[in-house]
PDB file of C-alpha atoms in Angstrom:
ATOM      1  CA  LEU T  16      21.774 -19.631  14.467  1.00 68.00           C
ATOM      2  CA  ALA T  17      20.222 -17.685  17.335  1.00 73.00           C
ATOM      3  CA  TRP T  18      20.646 -17.506  21.084  1.00 76.00           C
ATOM      4  CA  VAL T  19      18.930 -15.688  23.920  1.00 77.00           C
ATOM      5  CA  SER T  20      19.448 -15.394  27.690  1.00 80.00           C
ATOM      6  CA  HIS T  21      17.186 -13.984  30.394  1.00 77.00           C
ATOM      7  CA  VAL T  22      18.531 -12.128  33.421  1.00 78.00           C
ATOM      8  CA  LYS T  23      16.330 -13.744  36.052  1.00 77.00           C
ATOM      9  CA  GLY T  24      17.180 -11.184  38.718  1.00 77.00           C
ATOM     10  CA  LEU T  25      15.736  -8.337  36.639  1.00 75.00           C
ATOM     11  CA  VAL T  26      12.007  -8.864  36.199  1.00 74.00           C
ATOM     12  CA  GLN T  27       9.350  -6.149  36.209  1.00 72.00           C
ATOM     13  CA  GLY T  28       5.787  -5.724  34.999  1.00 71.00           C
ATOM     14  CA  VAL T  29       4.191  -3.725  32.204  1.00 68.00           C
ATOM     15  CA  ASN T  30       0.485  -3.665  31.394  1.00 67.00           C
ATOM     16  CA  GLY T  31      -0.074  -6.750  33.525  1.00 69.00           C
ATOM     17  CA  GLN T  32       2.617  -8.809  31.764  1.00 70.00           C
ATOM     18  CA  SER T  33       5.948 -10.157  33.005  1.00 70.00           C
ATOM     19  CA  VAL T  34       9.010  -8.376  31.650  1.00 72.00           C
ATOM     20  CA  ASN T  35      12.496  -9.893  31.520  1.00 74.00           C
ATOM     21  CA  LEU T  36      15.775  -8.204  30.751  1.00 77.00           C
ATOM     22  CA  THR T  37      17.043 -10.172  27.787  1.00 79.00           C
ATOM     23  CA  ILE T  38      20.272 -10.392  25.826  1.00 80.00           C
ATOM     24  CA  GLY T  39      20.717 -12.353  22.654  1.00 79.00           C
ATOM     25  CA  GLY T  40      21.883 -12.473  19.098  1.00 78.00           C
ATOM     26  CA  VAL T  41      21.606 -13.999  15.647  1.00 78.00           C
ATOM     27  CA  ARG T  42      24.313 -15.114  13.224  1.00 75.00           C
ATOM     28  CA  SER T  43      23.364 -13.532   9.901  1.00 65.00           C
ATOM     29  CA  TYR T  44      24.428 -16.257   7.472  1.00 68.00           C
ATOM     30  CA  SER T  45      22.316 -14.682   4.737  1.00 64.00           C
ATOM     31  CA  GLU T  46      24.571 -11.621   4.766  1.00 62.00           C
ATOM     32  CA  ASP T  47      27.905 -13.449   4.895  1.00 62.00           C
ATOM     33  CA  LYS T  48      30.029 -14.017   1.795  1.00 61.00           C
ATOM     34  CA  LEU T  49      30.747 -17.676   2.475  1.00 58.00           C
ATOM     35  CA  TYR T  50      32.789 -18.350  -0.664  1.00 58.00           C
ATOM     36  CA  ARG T  51      35.219 -15.436  -0.618  1.00 60.00           C
ATOM     37  CA  GLY T  52      37.837 -16.589   1.843  1.00 60.00           C
ATOM     38  CA  GLN T  53      38.126 -14.914   5.220  1.00 67.00           C
ATOM     39  CA  THR T  54      35.664 -12.050   5.370  1.00 72.00           C
ATOM     40  CA  ALA T  55      33.959 -10.364   8.284  1.00 76.00           C
ATOM     41  CA  MET T  56      31.203 -12.421   9.890  1.00 78.00           C
ATOM     42  CA  LYS T  57      27.963 -10.600  10.577  1.00 78.00           C
ATOM     43  CA  PHE T  58      26.028 -10.863  13.814  1.00 78.00           C
ATOM     44  CA  LYS T  59      23.005  -9.123  15.248  1.00 77.00           C
ATOM     45  CA  ILE T  60      22.996  -8.695  18.997  1.00 78.00           C
ATOM     46  CA  PHE T  61      20.591  -6.959  21.333  1.00 78.00           C
ATOM     47  CA  VAL T  62      19.876  -6.098  24.927  1.00 78.00           C
ATOM     48  CA  GLY T  63      16.492  -4.880  26.091  1.00 74.00           C
ATOM     49  CA  TRP T  64      13.302  -5.649  27.920  1.00 70.00           C
ATOM     50  CA  LYS T  65      11.346  -8.521  26.449  1.00 68.00           C
ATOM     51  CA  VAL T  66       7.610  -8.576  27.053  1.00 60.00           C
ATOM     52  CA  LYS T  67       5.778 -11.867  26.568  1.00 59.00           C
ATOM     53  CA  VAL T  68       2.211 -11.144  25.490  1.00 57.00           C
ATOM     54  CA  CYS T  69       0.215 -14.094  24.177  1.00 54.00           C
ATOM     55  CA  SER T  70       3.311 -15.420  22.383  1.00 52.00           C
ATOM     56  CA  ASN T  71       4.136 -11.996  20.892  1.00 61.00           C
ATOM     57  CA  LEU T  72       7.428 -10.344  21.750  1.00 59.00           C
ATOM     58  CA  CYS T  73       7.952  -6.620  22.218  1.00 62.00           C
ATOM     59  CA  LEU T  74      11.562  -5.471  22.309  1.00 58.00           C
ATOM     60  CA  THR T  75      12.311  -1.894  23.243  1.00 56.00           C
ATOM     61  CA  CYS T  76      14.986  -0.403  21.027  1.00 52.00           C
ATOM     62  CA  ASP T  77      17.359   0.721  23.819  1.00 52.00           C
ATOM     63  CA  GLY T  78      20.627  -0.923  22.910  1.00 55.00           C
ATOM     64  CA  PHE T  79      19.667  -3.058  19.920  1.00 60.00           C
ATOM     65  CA  SER T  80      22.800  -2.947  17.805  1.00 60.00           C
ATOM     66  CA  GLY T  81      21.663  -3.990  14.376  1.00 64.00           C
ATOM     67  CA  THR T  82      24.413  -5.790  12.462  1.00 71.00           C
ATOM     68  CA  ILE T  83      27.999  -5.911  13.705  1.00 76.00           C
ATOM     69  CA  GLU T  84      30.904  -7.207  11.619  1.00 79.00           C
ATOM     70  CA  CYS T  85      33.610  -9.273  13.281  1.00 81.00           C
ATOM     71  CA  LEU T  86      36.718 -11.143  12.186  1.00 81.00           C
ATOM     72  CA  THR T  87      37.647 -12.674  15.541  1.00 83.00           C
ATOM     73  CA  GLU T  88      36.064 -13.770  18.803  1.00 83.00           C
ATOM     74  CA  ALA T  89      37.739 -10.774  20.428  1.00 88.00           C
ATOM     75  CA  ASP T  90      35.817  -8.461  18.074  1.00 84.00           C
ATOM     76  CA  ILE T  91      32.532 -10.018  19.131  1.00 81.00           C
ATOM     77  CA  THR T  92      33.421  -9.703  22.820  1.00 85.00           C
ATOM     78  CA  GLN T  93      34.444  -6.067  22.482  1.00 86.00           C
ATOM     79  CA  LYS T  94      31.418  -4.911  20.498  1.00 82.00           C
ATOM     80  CA  ALA T  95      28.958  -6.871  22.626  1.00 81.00           C
ATOM     81  CA  SER T  96      30.517  -5.482  25.812  1.00 83.00           C
ATOM     82  CA  GLU T  97      30.199  -1.936  24.468  1.00 80.00           C
ATOM     83  CA  LEU T  98      26.508  -2.469  23.804  1.00 76.00           C
ATOM     84  CA  PHE T  99      25.722  -4.169  27.110  1.00 75.00           C
ATOM     85  CA  SER T 100      27.661  -1.659  29.229  1.00 76.00           C
ATOM     86  CA  SER T 101      25.788   1.269  27.655  1.00 72.00           C
ATOM     87  CA  PHE T 102      22.375  -0.146  28.578  1.00 72.00           C
ATOM     88  CA  ASN T 103      20.823   0.884  31.900  1.00 67.00           C
ATOM     89  CA  PRO T 104      18.349  -1.838  32.953  1.00 62.00           C
ATOM     90  CA  HIS T 105      16.893   0.356  35.698  1.00 59.00           C
ATOM     91  CA  LYS T 106      16.053   3.225  33.364  1.00 58.00           C
ATOM     92  CA  GLU T 107      12.369   3.788  34.115  1.00 52.00           C
ATOM     93  CA  GLU T 108      11.504   5.360  30.773  1.00 63.00           C
ATOM     94  CA  THR T 109      12.549   2.133  29.052  1.00 61.00           C
ATOM     95  CA  LEU T 110       9.510   0.312  30.419  1.00 68.00           C
ATOM     96  CA  GLY T 111       7.406   3.461  30.554  1.00 74.00           C
ATOM     97  CA  LEU T 112       7.510   3.712  26.770  1.00 78.00           C
ATOM     98  CA  LEU T 113       5.709   0.394  26.465  1.00 79.00           C
ATOM     99  CA  GLU T 114       3.361   0.913  29.384  1.00 81.00           C
ATOM    100  CA  ASN T 115       2.215   4.326  28.161  1.00 88.00           C
ATOM    101  CA  LEU T 116       1.130   2.916  24.808  1.00 90.00           C
ATOM    102  CA  ARG T 117      -2.071   1.798  26.506  1.00 90.00           C
ATOM    103  CA  ASN T 118      -2.902   5.409  27.406  1.00 93.00           C
ATOM    104  CA  THR T 119      -3.348   6.569  23.798  1.00 96.00           C
ATOM    105  CA  GLU T 120      -6.525   5.466  22.038  1.00 97.00           C
ATOM    106  CA  ILE T 121      -6.984   4.888  18.313  1.00 98.00           C
ATOM    107  CA  SER T 122     -10.458   5.191  16.821  1.00 97.00           C
ATOM    108  CA  GLU T 123     -11.638   2.806  14.119  1.00 97.00           C
ATOM    109  CA  GLU T 124     -11.459   5.662  11.603  1.00 97.00           C
ATOM    110  CA  LEU T 125      -7.843   6.372  12.499  1.00 97.00           C
ATOM    111  CA  PHE T 126      -6.944   2.686  12.404  1.00 98.00           C
ATOM    112  CA  CYS T 127      -8.382   2.479   8.885  1.00 97.00           C
ATOM    113  CA  LYS T 128      -6.310   5.508   7.867  1.00 98.00           C
ATOM    114  CA  ILE T 129      -3.156   3.902   9.231  1.00 98.00           C
ATOM    115  CA  ILE T 130      -3.864   0.676   7.332  1.00 98.00           C
ATOM    116  CA  GLY T 131      -4.585   2.610   4.143  1.00 97.00           C
ATOM    117  CA  ARG T 132      -1.360   4.572   4.463  1.00 97.00           C
ATOM    118  CA  LEU T 133       0.624   1.378   5.073  1.00 97.00           C
ATOM    119  CA  ARG T 134      -0.685   0.063   1.755  1.00 96.00           C
ATOM    120  CA  LEU T 135      -0.061   3.351  -0.043  1.00 96.00           C
ATOM    121  CA  TYR T 136       3.492   3.624   1.287  1.00 96.00           C
ATOM    122  CA  GLN T 137       4.512   0.449  -0.545  1.00 94.00           C
ATOM    123  CA  PHE T 138       3.769   2.048  -3.928  1.00 95.00           C
ATOM    124  CA  LEU T 139       5.218   5.509  -3.365  1.00 96.00           C
ATOM    125  CA  PRO T 140       8.302   6.544  -5.326  1.00 96.00           C
ATOM    126  CA  VAL T 141      11.490   5.713  -3.441  1.00 95.00           C
ATOM    127  CA  SER T 142      12.270   9.416  -3.151  1.00 96.00           C
ATOM    128  CA  GLU T 143       9.049   9.932  -1.163  1.00 96.00           C
ATOM    129  CA  GLN T 144       9.510   6.807   0.941  1.00 96.00           C
ATOM    130  CA  ARG T 145      12.871   8.067   2.142  1.00 94.00           C
ATOM    131  CA  ASN T 146      11.207  11.101   3.687  1.00 95.00           C
ATOM    132  CA  LEU T 147       8.729   9.049   5.713  1.00 97.00           C
ATOM    133  CA  PRO T 148       9.029   6.666   8.655  1.00 95.00           C
ATOM    134  CA  SER T 149       8.022   3.151   7.699  1.00 93.00           C
ATOM    135  CA  LEU T 150       6.675  -0.116   9.034  1.00 92.00           C
ATOM    136  CA  ASN T 151       8.570  -2.637   6.940  1.00 87.00           C
ATOM    137  CA  ILE T 152       5.806  -5.115   6.131  1.00 87.00           C
ATOM    138  CA  GLY T 153       4.047  -6.242   2.971  1.00 87.00           C
ATOM    139  CA  ASP T 154       0.399  -6.664   2.011  1.00 90.00           C
ATOM    140  CA  GLN T 155       0.108 -10.056   3.680  1.00 91.00           C
ATOM    141  CA  ALA T 156       1.294  -8.649   6.999  1.00 92.00           C
ATOM    142  CA  VAL T 157      -1.015  -5.626   6.670  1.00 94.00           C
ATOM    143  CA  ASN T 158      -3.893  -8.048   6.147  1.00 95.00           C
ATOM    144  CA  ALA T 159      -2.806  -9.883   9.293  1.00 94.00           C
ATOM    145  CA  MET T 160      -2.986  -6.612  11.233  1.00 96.00           C
ATOM    146  CA  VAL T 161      -6.548  -6.041  10.042  1.00 97.00           C
ATOM    147  CA  LYS T 162      -7.453  -9.602  10.990  1.00 96.00           C
ATOM    148  CA  GLY T 163      -6.001  -8.987  14.437  1.00 95.00           C
ATOM    149  CA  TYR T 164      -8.115  -5.863  14.832  1.00 97.00           C
ATOM    150  CA  VAL T 165     -11.281  -7.767  13.937  1.00 96.00           C
ATOM    151  CA  SER T 166     -10.767 -11.144  15.569  1.00 93.00           C
ATOM    152  CA  ASN T 167      -7.777 -11.301  17.930  1.00 91.00           C
ATOM    153  CA  PRO T 168      -9.249 -12.678  21.190  1.00 89.00           C
ATOM    154  CA  ASN T 169      -6.832 -10.710  23.355  1.00 85.00           C
ATOM    155  CA  PHE T 170      -6.297  -7.435  21.507  1.00 89.00           C
ATOM    156  CA  GLY T 171      -9.081  -7.197  18.942  1.00 93.00           C
ATOM    157  CA  LYS T 172     -11.645  -4.402  19.024  1.00 94.00           C
ATOM    158  CA  LYS T 173     -14.303  -4.824  21.711  1.00 92.00           C
ATOM    159  CA  GLU T 174     -17.825  -3.443  21.551  1.00 90.00           C
ATOM    160  CA  GLY T 175     -17.972   0.093  22.919  1.00 90.00           C
ATOM    161  CA  GLU T 176     -14.193   0.407  23.336  1.00 93.00           C
ATOM    162  CA  GLU T 177     -11.405   1.925  21.277  1.00 96.00           C
ATOM    163  CA  ILE T 178      -8.121   0.142  20.721  1.00 97.00           C
ATOM    164  CA  THR T 179      -4.869   1.732  21.868  1.00 96.00           C
ATOM    165  CA  CYS T 180      -1.332   2.047  20.552  1.00 96.00           C
ATOM    166  CA  TRP T 181      -0.545  -1.029  22.668  1.00 92.00           C
ATOM    167  CA  ASN T 182      -3.037  -3.016  20.587  1.00 94.00           C
ATOM    168  CA  LEU T 183      -1.514  -1.612  17.394  1.00 96.00           C
ATOM    169  CA  LEU T 184       1.881  -2.866  18.521  1.00 92.00           C
ATOM    170  CA  GLN T 185       0.468  -6.345  19.133  1.00 90.00           C
ATOM    171  CA  TYR T 186      -1.100  -6.478  15.654  1.00 94.00           C
ATOM    172  CA  ALA T 187       2.235  -5.533  14.095  1.00 93.00           C
ATOM    173  CA  ASN T 188       4.232  -7.999  16.197  1.00 87.00           C
ATOM    174  CA  GLU T 189       1.840 -10.798  15.326  1.00 88.00           C
ATOM    175  CA  ALA T 190       2.138  -9.906  11.639  1.00 88.00           C
ATOM    176  CA  VAL T 191       5.947 -10.205  11.551  1.00 85.00           C
ATOM    177  CA  LYS T 192       6.304 -13.361  13.639  1.00 79.00           C
ATOM    178  CA  SER T 193       6.855 -15.456  10.513  1.00 67.00           C
ATOM    179  CA  ALA T 194       9.885 -13.395   9.427  1.00 59.00           C
ATOM    180  CA  TYR T 195      13.208 -15.197   9.034  1.00 57.00           C
ATOM    181  CA  ILE T 196      15.085 -15.229  12.338  1.00 58.00           C
ATOM    182  CA  ASP T 197      17.874 -12.946  11.102  1.00 58.00           C
ATOM    183  CA  ARG T 198      15.263 -10.389   9.990  1.00 67.00           C
ATOM    184  CA  TRP T 199      12.931 -10.777  12.928  1.00 68.00           C
ATOM    185  CA  LEU T 200      14.960  -8.636  15.354  1.00 69.00           C
ATOM    186  CA  GLU T 201      14.923  -5.653  13.020  1.00 75.00           C
ATOM    187  CA  ARG T 202      11.233  -6.058  12.256  1.00 81.00           C
ATOM    188  CA  ASN T 203      10.304  -6.440  15.911  1.00 79.00           C
ATOM    189  CA  GLN T 204      12.167  -3.257  16.779  1.00 80.00           C
ATOM    190  CA  ASN T 205      10.572  -1.547  13.788  1.00 89.00           C
ATOM    191  CA  CYS T 206       7.105  -2.482  15.111  1.00 90.00           C
ATOM    192  CA  THR T 207       7.901  -0.928  18.482  1.00 87.00           C
ATOM    193  CA  ASP T 208       9.283   2.232  16.881  1.00 91.00           C
ATOM    194  CA  PHE T 209       6.203   2.516  14.674  1.00 95.00           C
ATOM    195  CA  ALA T 210       3.735   2.203  17.558  1.00 94.00           C
ATOM    196  CA  LEU T 211       5.679   4.766  19.584  1.00 93.00           C
ATOM    197  CA  GLY T 212       5.804   7.100  16.580  1.00 96.00           C
ATOM    198  CA  ILE T 213       2.044   6.863  16.024  1.00 97.00           C
ATOM    199  CA  GLN T 214       1.514   7.610  19.709  1.00 97.00           C
ATOM    200  CA  LYS T 215       3.665  10.739  19.475  1.00 96.00           C
ATOM    201  CA  ALA T 216       1.740  11.879  16.411  1.00 97.00           C
ATOM    202  CA  LEU T 217      -1.598  11.378  18.179  1.00 97.00           C
ATOM    203  CA  ASN T 218      -0.339  13.342  21.169  1.00 96.00           C
ATOM    204  CA  GLY T 219       0.971  16.223  19.058  1.00 95.00           C
ATOM    205  CA  ASN T 220       4.651  15.410  19.625  1.00 94.00           C
ATOM    206  CA  ASP T 221       5.570  14.098  16.182  1.00 95.00           C
ATOM    207  CA  THR T 222       9.010  15.082  14.887  1.00 94.00           C
ATOM    208  CA  GLU T 223       9.599  12.225  12.434  1.00 96.00           C
ATOM    209  CA  GLY T 224       6.686  12.381  10.006  1.00 97.00           C
ATOM    210  CA  TYR T 225       4.260   9.882  11.553  1.00 98.00           C
ATOM    211  CA  ASN T 226       1.447  12.412  11.093  1.00 97.00           C
ATOM    212  CA  TRP T 227       1.385  11.260   7.472  1.00 98.00           C
ATOM    213  CA  TYR T 228      -0.227   7.993   8.595  1.00 98.00           C
ATOM    214  CA  LEU T 229      -3.052   9.879  10.311  1.00 97.00           C
ATOM    215  CA  SER T 230      -3.889  12.351   7.554  1.00 92.00           C
TER     216      SER T 230
END
């Protein structure tokens, strides 16, 4: 069960695309213990800017709550209100994070390194994985990213041009679109975080270990 609402009075633009302030949520039935009497129900709610780009969705991570546990309707109201009241829709850096992705180029060599590291990460010992930032996708999704690089009509590589971190984000978003609805929010946010992390690493501002994907 999922729901989403757009705040029509708050619309801006980023990289030539329309941006809506969006609130929504998902009931996480897969995480509920349905046969153990009255237990806390789990919901995932979010507030953020939603960018529609060729049917992809990019959610900035400002305010996404992850999973909240509630026993009553009052619990849901309280926790949702706390999230929504802490979000500033006029905060310029919120949109700037997405818009600036287009200013950082990624060469074909670097893109290949990132793809190779994404594959390698999946087979590292858990102890090593914990020390690295991750893009939570499998081989099939990594293959979809490569396909996007080669043949996506909107964001694929063009002759004589480099792709950017914005393109990388679109490849990742496209790759996770088939995720179950109660996992999609987390994966979409993860894609945004990953693209922003790669950008920081390329610009020499990495503090979270994203340089590993470029080495």
